Protein backbone atom coordinates (compact mmCIF):
# COMPACT_ATOMS: atom_id res chain seq x y z
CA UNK A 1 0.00 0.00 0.00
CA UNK A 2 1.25 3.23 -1.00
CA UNK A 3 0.37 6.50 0.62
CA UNK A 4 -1.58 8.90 -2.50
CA UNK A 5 0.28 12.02 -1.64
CA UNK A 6 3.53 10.20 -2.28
CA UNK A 7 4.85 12.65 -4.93
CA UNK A 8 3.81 15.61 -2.58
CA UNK A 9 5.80 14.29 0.21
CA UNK A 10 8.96 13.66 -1.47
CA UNK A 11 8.13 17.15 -3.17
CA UNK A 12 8.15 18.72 0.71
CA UNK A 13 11.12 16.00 1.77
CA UNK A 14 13.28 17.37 -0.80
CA UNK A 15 12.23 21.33 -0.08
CA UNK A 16 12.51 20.61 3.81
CA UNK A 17 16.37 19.02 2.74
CA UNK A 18 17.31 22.17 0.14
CA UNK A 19 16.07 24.72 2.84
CA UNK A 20 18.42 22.55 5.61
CA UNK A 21 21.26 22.28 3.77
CA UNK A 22 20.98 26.26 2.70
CA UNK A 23 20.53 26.96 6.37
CA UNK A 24 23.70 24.41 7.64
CA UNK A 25 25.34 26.35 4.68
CA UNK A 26 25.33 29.61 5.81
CA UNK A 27 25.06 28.94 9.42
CA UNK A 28 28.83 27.50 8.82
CA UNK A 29 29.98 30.00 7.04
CA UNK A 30 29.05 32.33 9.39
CA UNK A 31 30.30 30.34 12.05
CA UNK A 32 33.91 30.08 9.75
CA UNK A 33 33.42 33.81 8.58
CA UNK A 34 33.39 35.01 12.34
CA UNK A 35 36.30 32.91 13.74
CA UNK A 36 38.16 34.04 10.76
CA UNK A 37 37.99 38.04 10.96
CA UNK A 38 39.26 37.81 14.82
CA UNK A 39 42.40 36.31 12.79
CA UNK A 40 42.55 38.76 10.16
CA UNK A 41 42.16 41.23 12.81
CA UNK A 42 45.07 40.10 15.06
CA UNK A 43 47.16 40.20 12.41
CA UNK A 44 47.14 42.77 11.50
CA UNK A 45 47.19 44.22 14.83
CA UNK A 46 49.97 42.95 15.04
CA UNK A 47 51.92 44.23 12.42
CA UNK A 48 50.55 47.60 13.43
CA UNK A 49 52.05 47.05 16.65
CA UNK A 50 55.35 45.52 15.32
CA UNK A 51 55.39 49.13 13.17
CA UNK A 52 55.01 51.06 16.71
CA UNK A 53 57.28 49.27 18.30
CA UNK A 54 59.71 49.84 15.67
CA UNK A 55 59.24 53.60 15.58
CA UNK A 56 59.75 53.60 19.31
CA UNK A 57 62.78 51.92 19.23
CA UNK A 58 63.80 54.03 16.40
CA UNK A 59 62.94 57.11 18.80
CA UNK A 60 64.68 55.67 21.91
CA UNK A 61 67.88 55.15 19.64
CA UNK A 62 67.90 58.62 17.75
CA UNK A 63 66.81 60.80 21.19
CA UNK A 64 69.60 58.54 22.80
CA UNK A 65 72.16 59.53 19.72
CA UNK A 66 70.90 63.35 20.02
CA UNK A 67 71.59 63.51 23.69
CA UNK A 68 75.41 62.04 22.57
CA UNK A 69 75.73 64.94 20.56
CA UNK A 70 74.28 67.81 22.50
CA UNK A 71 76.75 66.34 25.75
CA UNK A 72 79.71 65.91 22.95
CA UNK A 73 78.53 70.46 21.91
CA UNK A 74 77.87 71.52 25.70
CA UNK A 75 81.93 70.03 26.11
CA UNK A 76 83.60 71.48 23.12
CA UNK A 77 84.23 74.59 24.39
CA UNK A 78 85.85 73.35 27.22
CA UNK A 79 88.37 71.72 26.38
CA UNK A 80 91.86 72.95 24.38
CA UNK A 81 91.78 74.19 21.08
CA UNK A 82 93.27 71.77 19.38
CA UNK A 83 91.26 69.36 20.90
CA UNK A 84 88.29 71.35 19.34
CA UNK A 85 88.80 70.51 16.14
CA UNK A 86 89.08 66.85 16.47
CA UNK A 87 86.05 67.14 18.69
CA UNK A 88 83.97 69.30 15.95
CA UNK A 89 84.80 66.76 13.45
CA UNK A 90 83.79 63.77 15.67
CA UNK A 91 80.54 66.10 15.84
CA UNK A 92 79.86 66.08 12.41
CA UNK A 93 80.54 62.40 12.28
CA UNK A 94 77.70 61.54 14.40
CA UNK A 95 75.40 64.29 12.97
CA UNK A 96 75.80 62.60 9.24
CA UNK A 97 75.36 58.90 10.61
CA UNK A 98 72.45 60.39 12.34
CA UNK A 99 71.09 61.81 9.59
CA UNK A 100 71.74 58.42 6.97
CA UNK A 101 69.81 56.75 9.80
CA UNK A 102 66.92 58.86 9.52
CA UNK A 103 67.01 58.66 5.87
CA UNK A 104 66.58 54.64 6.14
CA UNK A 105 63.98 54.74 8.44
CA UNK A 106 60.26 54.73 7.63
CA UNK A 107 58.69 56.56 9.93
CA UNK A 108 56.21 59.00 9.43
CA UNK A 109 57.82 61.48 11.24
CA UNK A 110 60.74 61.88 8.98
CA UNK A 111 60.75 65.79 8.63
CA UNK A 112 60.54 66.72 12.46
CA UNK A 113 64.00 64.23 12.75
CA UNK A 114 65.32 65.75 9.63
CA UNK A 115 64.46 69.20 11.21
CA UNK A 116 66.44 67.70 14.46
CA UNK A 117 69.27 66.79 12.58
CA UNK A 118 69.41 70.03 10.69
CA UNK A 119 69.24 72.03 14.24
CA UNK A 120 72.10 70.18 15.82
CA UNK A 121 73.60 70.75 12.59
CA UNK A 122 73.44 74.67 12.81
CA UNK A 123 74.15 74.67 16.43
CA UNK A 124 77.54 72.70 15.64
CA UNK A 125 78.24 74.94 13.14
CA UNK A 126 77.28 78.52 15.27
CA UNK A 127 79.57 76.54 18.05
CA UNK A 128 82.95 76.50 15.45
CA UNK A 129 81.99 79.93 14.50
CA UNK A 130 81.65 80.90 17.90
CA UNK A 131 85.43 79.47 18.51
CA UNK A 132 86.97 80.77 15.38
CA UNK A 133 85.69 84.29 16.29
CA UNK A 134 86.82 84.31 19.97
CA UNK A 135 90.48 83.83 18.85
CA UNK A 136 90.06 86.63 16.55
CA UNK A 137 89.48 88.97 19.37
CA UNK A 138 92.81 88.05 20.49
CA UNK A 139 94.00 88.63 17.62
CA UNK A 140 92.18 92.15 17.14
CA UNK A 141 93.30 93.42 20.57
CA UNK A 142 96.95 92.16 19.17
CA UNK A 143 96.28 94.30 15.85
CA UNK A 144 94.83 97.16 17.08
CA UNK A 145 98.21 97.55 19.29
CA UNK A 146 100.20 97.52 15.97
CA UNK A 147 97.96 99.64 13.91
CA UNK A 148 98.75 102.25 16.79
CA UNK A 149 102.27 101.79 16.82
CA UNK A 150 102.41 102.05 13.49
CA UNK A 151 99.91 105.00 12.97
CA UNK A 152 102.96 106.45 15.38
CA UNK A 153 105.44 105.52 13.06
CA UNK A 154 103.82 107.01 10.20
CA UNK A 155 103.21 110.69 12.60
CA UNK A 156 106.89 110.82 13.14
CA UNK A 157 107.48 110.39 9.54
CA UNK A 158 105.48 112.70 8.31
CA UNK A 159 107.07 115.09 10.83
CA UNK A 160 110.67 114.45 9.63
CA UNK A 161 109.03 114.57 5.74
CA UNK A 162 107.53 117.79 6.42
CA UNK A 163 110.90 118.85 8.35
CA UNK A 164 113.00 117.75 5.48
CA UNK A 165 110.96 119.56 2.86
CA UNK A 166 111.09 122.94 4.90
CA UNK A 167 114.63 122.35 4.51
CA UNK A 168 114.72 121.26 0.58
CA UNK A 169 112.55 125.07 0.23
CA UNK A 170 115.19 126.75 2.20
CA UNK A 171 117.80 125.38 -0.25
CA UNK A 172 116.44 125.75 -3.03
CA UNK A 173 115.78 129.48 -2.14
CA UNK A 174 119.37 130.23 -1.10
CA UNK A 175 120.42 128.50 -4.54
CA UNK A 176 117.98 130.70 -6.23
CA UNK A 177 119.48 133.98 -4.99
């Protein structure tokens, strides 16, 4: 014996099946879909963070390398001359290998280090000035004693010229008569 609606239920058997499948379907993938963007998210969270990190120890180095510097200017000026110039060029050493490393580096905030780099630069620079100008005041003090002596010189010369040609007139007249 064989039901009548036969071909009705297997009609509804197979739609009840299609519509379970469809919903196991998409229940998985949002089951899959949702353990999977936690994933995507972390990482990339963590390359976000490995970029952060990276620019901090890229800050941490170059503040540490700018402190160097400023400690290596603040001493320059203490110490002998000679000294100086070995110093200055030890100076300008650092300044340049601090500047290649901020050329390397990828951080966003490449103009306020370049603008770092450029300041220590200048203030290096002002400091040699700074040095070559103070020995020139020795030097001017030391100058302005011969220009004296020899604005002296040139007085007393003038004196005997002037003395000398008073005498050349008289001559001259006496020859005349």
């Amino acid at each position: 014996m064989q039901p009548s609606n036969n071909n009705e239920r297997k009609k509804a058997f197979l739609n009840f099946l299609l519509l379970f499948v469809v919903s196991v379907i998409l229940i998985t993938a949002t089951v899959f879909s949702g353990r999977e963007v936690p994933f995507r998210q972390n990482n990339q969270l963590l390359r976000d963070m490995a970029v952060v990190q990276n620019e901090k120890l890229f800050s941490t180095e170059f503040f540490s390398r700018m402190n160097h510097i400023g400690t290596m200017l603040d001493s320059i000026n203490k110490i002998q001359p000679q000294d100086a110039s070995f110093l200055h060029n030890r100076i300008e050493q650092e300044i340049t290998s601090l500047d290649m490393s901020v050329n390397t580096d990828s951080s966003d905030n490449k103009p306020y280090y370049k603008n770092i780099v450029l300041t220590l630069k200048d203030l290096s620079d002002s400091k040699k000035q700074l040095r070559d100008m103070n020995g020139k005041d020795l030097d001017k003090g030391a100058l302005q004693e011969k220009i004296d002596a020899l604005t002296e010189k040139n007085d007393e010369l003038r004196s005997k010229t002037l003395t000398l040609q008073q005498q050349v007139d008289t001559l001259v007249r006496r020859n005349m008569r």
